[in-house]
Short mmCIF file of C-alpha atoms and ligand atoms in Angstrom, two decimals:
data_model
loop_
_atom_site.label_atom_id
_atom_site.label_comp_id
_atom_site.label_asym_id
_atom_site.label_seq_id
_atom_site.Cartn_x
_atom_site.Cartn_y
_atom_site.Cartn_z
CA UNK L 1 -2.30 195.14 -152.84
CA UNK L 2 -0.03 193.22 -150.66
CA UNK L 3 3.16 194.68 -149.78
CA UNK L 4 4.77 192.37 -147.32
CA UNK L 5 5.71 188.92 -147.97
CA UNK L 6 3.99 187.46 -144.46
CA UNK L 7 0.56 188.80 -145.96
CA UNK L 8 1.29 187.17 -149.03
CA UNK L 9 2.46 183.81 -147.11
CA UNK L 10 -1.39 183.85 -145.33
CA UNK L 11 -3.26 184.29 -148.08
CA UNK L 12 -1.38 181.63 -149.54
CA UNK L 13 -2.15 179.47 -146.24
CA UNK L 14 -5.76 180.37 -146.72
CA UNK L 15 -5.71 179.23 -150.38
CA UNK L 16 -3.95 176.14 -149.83
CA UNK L 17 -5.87 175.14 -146.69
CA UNK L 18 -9.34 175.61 -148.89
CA UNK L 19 -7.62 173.06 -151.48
CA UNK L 20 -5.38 170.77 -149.29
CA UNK L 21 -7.74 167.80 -150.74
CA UNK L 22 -6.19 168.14 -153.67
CA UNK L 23 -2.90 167.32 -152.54
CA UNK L 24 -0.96 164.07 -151.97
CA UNK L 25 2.42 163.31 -150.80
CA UNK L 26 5.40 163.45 -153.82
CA UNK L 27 6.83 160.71 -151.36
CA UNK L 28 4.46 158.16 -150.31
CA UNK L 29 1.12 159.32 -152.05
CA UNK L 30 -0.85 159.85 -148.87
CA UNK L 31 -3.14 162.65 -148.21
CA UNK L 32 -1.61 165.77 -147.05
CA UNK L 33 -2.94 169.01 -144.93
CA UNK L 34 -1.30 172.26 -143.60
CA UNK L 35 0.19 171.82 -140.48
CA UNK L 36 2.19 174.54 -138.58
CA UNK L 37 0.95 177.03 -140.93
CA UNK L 38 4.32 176.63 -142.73
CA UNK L 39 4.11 172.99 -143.71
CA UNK L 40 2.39 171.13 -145.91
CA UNK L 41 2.68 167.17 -144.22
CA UNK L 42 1.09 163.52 -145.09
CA UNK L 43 -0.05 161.05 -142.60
CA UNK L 44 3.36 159.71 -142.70
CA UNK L 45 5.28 163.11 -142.37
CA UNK L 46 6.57 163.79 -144.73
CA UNK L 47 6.79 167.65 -144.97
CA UNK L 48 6.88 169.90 -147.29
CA UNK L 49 7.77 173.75 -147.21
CA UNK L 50 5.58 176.88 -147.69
CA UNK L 51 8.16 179.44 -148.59
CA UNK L 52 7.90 182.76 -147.55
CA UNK L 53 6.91 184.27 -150.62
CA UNK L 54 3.89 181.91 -150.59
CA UNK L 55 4.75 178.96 -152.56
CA UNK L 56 4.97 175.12 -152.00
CA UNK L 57 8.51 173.36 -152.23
CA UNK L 58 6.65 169.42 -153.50
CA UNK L 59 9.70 167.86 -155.18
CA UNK L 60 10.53 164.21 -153.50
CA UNK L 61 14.39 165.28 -154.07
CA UNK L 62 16.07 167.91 -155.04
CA UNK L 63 15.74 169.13 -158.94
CA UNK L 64 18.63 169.33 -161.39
CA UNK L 65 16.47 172.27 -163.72
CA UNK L 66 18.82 173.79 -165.81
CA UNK L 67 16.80 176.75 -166.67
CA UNK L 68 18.10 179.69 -165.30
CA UNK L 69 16.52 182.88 -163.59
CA UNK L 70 17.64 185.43 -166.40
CA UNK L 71 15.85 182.59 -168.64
CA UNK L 72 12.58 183.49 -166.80
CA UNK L 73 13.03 187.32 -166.24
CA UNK L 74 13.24 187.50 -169.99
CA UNK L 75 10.20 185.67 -170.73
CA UNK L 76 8.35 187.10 -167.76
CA UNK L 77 9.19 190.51 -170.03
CA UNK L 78 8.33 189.34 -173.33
CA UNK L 79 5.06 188.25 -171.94
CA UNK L 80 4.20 191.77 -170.12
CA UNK L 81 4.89 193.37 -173.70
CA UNK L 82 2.04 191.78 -175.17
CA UNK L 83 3.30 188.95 -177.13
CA UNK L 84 1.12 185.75 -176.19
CA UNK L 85 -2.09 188.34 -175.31
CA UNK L 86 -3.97 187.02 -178.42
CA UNK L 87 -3.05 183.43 -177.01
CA UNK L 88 -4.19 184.06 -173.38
CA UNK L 89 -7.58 185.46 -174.78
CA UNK L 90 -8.15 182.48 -176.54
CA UNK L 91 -7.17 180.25 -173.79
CA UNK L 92 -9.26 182.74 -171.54
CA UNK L 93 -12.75 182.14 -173.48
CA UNK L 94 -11.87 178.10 -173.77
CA UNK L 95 -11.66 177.68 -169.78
CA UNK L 96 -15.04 180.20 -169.27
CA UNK L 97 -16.57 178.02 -172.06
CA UNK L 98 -15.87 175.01 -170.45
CA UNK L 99 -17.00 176.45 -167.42
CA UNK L 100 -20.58 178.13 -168.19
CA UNK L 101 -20.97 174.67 -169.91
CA UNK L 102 -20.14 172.66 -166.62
CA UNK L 103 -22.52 175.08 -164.31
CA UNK L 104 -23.35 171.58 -161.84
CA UNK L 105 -19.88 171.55 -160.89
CA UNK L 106 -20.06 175.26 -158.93
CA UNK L 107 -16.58 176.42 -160.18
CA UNK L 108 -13.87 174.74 -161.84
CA UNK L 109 -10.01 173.97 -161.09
CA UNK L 110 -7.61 174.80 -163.72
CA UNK L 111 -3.80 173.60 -163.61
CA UNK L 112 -1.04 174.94 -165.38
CA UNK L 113 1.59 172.42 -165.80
CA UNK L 114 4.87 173.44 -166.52
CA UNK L 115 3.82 177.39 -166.12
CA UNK L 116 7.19 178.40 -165.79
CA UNK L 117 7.63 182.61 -164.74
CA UNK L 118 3.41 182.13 -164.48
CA UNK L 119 2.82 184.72 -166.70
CA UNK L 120 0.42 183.02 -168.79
CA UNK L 121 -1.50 182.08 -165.33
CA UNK L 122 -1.45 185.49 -163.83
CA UNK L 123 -3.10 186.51 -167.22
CA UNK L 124 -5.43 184.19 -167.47
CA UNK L 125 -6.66 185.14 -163.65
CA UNK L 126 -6.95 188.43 -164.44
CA UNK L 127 -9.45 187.77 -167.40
CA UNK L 128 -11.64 185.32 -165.73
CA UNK L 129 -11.83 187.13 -162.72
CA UNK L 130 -13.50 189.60 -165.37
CA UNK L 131 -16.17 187.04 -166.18
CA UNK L 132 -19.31 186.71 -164.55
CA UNK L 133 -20.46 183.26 -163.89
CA UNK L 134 -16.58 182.14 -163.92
CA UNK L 135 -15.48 180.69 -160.46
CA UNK L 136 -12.44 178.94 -161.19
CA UNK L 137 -9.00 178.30 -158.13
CA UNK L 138 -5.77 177.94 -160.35
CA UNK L 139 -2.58 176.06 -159.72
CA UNK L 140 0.21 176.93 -161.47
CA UNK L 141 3.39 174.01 -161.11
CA UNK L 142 7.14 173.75 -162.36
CA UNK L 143 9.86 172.06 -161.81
CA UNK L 144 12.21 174.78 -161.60
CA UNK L 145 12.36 176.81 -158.77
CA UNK L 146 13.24 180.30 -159.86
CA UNK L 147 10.57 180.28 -162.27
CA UNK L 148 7.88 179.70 -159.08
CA UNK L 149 9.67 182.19 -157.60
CA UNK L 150 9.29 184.69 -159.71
CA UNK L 151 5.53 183.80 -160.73
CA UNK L 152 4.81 184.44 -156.69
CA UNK L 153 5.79 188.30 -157.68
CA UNK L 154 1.81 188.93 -158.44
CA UNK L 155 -1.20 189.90 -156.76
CA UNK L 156 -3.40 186.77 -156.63
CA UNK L 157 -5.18 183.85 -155.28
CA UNK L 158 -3.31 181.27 -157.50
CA UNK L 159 -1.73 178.12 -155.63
CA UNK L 160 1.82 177.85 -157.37
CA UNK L 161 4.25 174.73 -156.16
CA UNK L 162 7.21 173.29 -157.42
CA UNK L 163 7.00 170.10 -158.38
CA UNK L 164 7.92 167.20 -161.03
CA UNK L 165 5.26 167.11 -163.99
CA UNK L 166 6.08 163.20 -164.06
CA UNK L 167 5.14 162.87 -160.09
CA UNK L 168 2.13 165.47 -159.89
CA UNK L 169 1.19 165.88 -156.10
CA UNK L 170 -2.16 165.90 -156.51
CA UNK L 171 -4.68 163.25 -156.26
CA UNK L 172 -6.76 161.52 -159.03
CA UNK L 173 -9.33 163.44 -160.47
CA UNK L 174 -8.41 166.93 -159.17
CA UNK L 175 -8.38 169.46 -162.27
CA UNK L 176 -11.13 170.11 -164.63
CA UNK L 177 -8.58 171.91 -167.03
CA UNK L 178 -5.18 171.05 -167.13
CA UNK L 179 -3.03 173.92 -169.44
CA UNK L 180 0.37 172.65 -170.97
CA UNK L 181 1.92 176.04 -172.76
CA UNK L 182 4.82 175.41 -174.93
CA UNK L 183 6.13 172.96 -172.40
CA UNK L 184 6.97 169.19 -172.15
CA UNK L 185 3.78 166.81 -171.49
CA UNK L 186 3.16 164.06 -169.06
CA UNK L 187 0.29 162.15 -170.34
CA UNK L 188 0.37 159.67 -167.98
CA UNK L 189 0.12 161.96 -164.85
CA UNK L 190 -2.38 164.54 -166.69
CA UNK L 191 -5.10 161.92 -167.46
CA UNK L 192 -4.50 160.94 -163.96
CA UNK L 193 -4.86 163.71 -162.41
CA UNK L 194 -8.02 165.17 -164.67
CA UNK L 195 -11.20 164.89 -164.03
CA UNK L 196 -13.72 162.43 -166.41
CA UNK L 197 -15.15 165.02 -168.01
CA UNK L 198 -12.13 167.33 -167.96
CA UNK L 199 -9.83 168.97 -170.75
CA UNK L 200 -6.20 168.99 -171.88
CA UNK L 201 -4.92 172.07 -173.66
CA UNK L 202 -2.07 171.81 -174.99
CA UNK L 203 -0.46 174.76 -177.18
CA UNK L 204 2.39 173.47 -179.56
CA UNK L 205 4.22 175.77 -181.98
CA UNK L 206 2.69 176.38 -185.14
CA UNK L 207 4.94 175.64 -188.51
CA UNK L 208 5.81 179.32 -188.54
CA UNK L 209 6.45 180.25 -185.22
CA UNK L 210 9.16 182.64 -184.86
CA UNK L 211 10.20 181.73 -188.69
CA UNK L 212 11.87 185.29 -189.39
CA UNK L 213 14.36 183.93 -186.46
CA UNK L 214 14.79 180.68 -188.20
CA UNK L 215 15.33 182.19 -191.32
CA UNK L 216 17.98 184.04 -189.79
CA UNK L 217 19.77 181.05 -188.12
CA UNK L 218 19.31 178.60 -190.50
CA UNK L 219 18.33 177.71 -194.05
CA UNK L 220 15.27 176.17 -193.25
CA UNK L 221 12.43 177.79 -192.18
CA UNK L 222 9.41 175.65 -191.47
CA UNK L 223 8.89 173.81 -188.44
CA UNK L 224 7.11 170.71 -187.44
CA UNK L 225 5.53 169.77 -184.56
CA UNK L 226 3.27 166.93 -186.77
CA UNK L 227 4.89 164.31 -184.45
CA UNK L 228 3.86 166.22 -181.30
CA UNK L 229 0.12 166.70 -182.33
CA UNK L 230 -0.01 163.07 -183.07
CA UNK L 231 1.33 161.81 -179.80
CA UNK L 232 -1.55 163.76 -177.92
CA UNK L 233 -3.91 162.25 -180.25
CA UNK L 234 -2.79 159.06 -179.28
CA UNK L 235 -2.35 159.88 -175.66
CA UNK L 236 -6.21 161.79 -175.56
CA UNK L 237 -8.96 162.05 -177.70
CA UNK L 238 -8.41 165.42 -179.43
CA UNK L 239 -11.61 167.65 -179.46
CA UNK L 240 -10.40 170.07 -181.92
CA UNK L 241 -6.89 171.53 -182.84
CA UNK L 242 -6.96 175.15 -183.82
CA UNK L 243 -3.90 177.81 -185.05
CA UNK L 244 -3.92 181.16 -183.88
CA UNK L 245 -1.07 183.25 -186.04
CA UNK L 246 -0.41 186.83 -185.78
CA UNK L 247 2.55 189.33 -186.27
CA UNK L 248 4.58 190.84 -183.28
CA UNK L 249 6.07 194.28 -183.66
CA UNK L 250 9.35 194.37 -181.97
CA UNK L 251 10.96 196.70 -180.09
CA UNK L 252 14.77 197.81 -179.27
CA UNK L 253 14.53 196.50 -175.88
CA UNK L 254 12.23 193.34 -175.72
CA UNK L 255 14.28 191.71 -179.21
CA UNK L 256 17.20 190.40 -176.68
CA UNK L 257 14.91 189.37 -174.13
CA UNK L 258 12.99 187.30 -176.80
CA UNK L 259 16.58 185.74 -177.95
CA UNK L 260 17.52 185.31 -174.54
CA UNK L 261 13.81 183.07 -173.85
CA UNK L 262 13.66 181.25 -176.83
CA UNK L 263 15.47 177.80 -177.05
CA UNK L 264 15.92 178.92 -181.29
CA UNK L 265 18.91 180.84 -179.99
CA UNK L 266 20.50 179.01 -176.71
CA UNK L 267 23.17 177.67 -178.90
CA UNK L 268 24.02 180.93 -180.21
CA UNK L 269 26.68 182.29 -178.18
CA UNK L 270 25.58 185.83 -176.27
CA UNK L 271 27.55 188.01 -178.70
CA UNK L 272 25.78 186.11 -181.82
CA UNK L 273 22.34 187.79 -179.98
CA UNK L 274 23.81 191.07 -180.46
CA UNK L 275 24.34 190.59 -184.01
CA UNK L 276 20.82 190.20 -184.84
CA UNK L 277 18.84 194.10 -184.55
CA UNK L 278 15.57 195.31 -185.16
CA UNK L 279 16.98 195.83 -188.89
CA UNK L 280 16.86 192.08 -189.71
CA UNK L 281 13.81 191.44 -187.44
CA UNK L 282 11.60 193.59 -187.22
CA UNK L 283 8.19 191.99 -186.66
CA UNK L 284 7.98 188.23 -185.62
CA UNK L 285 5.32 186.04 -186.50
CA UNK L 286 3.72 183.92 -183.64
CA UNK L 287 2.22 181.05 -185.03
CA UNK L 288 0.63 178.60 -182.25
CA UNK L 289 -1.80 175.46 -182.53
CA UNK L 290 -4.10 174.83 -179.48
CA UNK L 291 -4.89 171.26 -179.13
CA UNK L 292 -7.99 170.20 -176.55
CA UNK L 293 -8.57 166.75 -175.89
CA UNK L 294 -10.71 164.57 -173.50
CA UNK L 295 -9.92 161.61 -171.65
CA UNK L 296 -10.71 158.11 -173.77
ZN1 LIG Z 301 4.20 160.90 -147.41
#
């Protein structure tokens, strides 16, 4: 375990240093490496900052995010109760798939863009690290900077940076997975930044995702996300689209914590939250569709 933030900061160093190929500048797109053991800087400079808890400050200019830290403490929650677990294993066995299938390339790179809190990340670490055969470095980015902070809280090896999903700091061809979890897409920048024989998963609410809450805010009850599975089929060749749905127990002290994440319920004001108890929602279901796709 590390205890102390300056241990955490050089193990960060190390992992960043064994990676800094990856990287180019959010400013002028030239190569970058660690300098100062604090900063990461391009041939022209321009530095960047390696915060103290161990991430990387990449963003060009400052970021306007209006998602809030109580946003991400309550997610960061909901996820530690168990509610994407079924997800993460199914993400878990697509990326050591991939992997034992791609044994030439002597580990694999995985991005999470738009990771948020980094829960899913930190999961999916755990599990591979579990794998035999599975030697993959992770990256987790976001634009906003209190959910990096907060995904820096764990014990692991993943590189996690702040940066803009439509100006990725990385160079061409630098992920052989790139993970987008119920989060807003560049298309452009992925298939930039993915390798030729790489994969896209994106996961996209399902049409009953959370429908007990919509029932209870509104008359309607399905969703649709048709429009957002056909934009990534035009954007990548999809390789398969699966739904995973399954039913969520709640309990008395994670059902404010899932209002409080979920965007369902940001127009409700706080007392409305209070309103809704275990009695009209008990269980929840989670209904998700996991989209893969290739590069055309
Ligand atoms: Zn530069």
């Amino acid at each position: 375990m590390y205890h102390n933030k300056e241990t955490k900061k050089n193990r960060a160093q190390t992992n960043i240093r064994n990676h800094q190929k990856k990287f180019k500048c959010p400013i002028c797109s030239g190569a970058m490496s660690l300098k100062n053991e604090s900063n990461l800087v391009c041939n022209k400079n321009h530095s960047f900052d390696l915060s103290r808890k161990g991430y990387l400050n990449l963003l060009a200019s400052g970021s306007n995010a209006k998602y809030e830290k109580e946003l991400f403490e309550a997610r960061k929650q909901v996820c530690s109760f168990g509610f994407f677990d079924p997800l993460i294993q199914d993400l878990g066995e697509r990326i050591s798939g991939y992997s034992k299938g791609n044994l030439a390339k002597n580990g694999i790179s995985v991005l999470d863009a738009g990771c948020g809190e980094g829960s899913h990340l930190r999961s999916l670490a755990e599990l591979l690290e579990h794998e035999q055969c599975v030697n993959s470095t992770l990256f987790g980015v976001d634009i906003a900077k209190e959910g990096i902070k907060l995904a820096t809280t764990g014990d692991t090896d993943i590189v996690w940076a702040v940066a803009d999903l439509a100006k990725l700091p990385f160079q061409q061809d630098s992920f052989d997975v790139i993970l987008n979890i119920l989060s807003p897409a560049n298309y452009h920048e992925f298939e930039r930044i993915l390798a030729d024989d790489g994969i896209l998963i994106k996961v996209i609410p399902g049409k009953s995702y959370l429908s007990e809450l919509r029932s209870l805010m509104f008359e309607e009850k399905d969703y649709s996300s048709d429009r957002v599975a056909d934009y990534f089929s035009n954007k990548f060749e999809l390789i398969s689209s699966q739904s995973i749905e399954y039913k969520i127990q709640l309990e008395e002290d994670i059902l404010p914590r899932l209002l409080k994440m979920t965007p369902l319920t940001w127009s409700l004001e706080p007392e409305m939250h209070k309103e809704i108890s275990l009695i009209e929602l008990p269980s929840i279901t989670v209904d998700l569709t996991i989209l893969t796709g290739a590069k055309r």
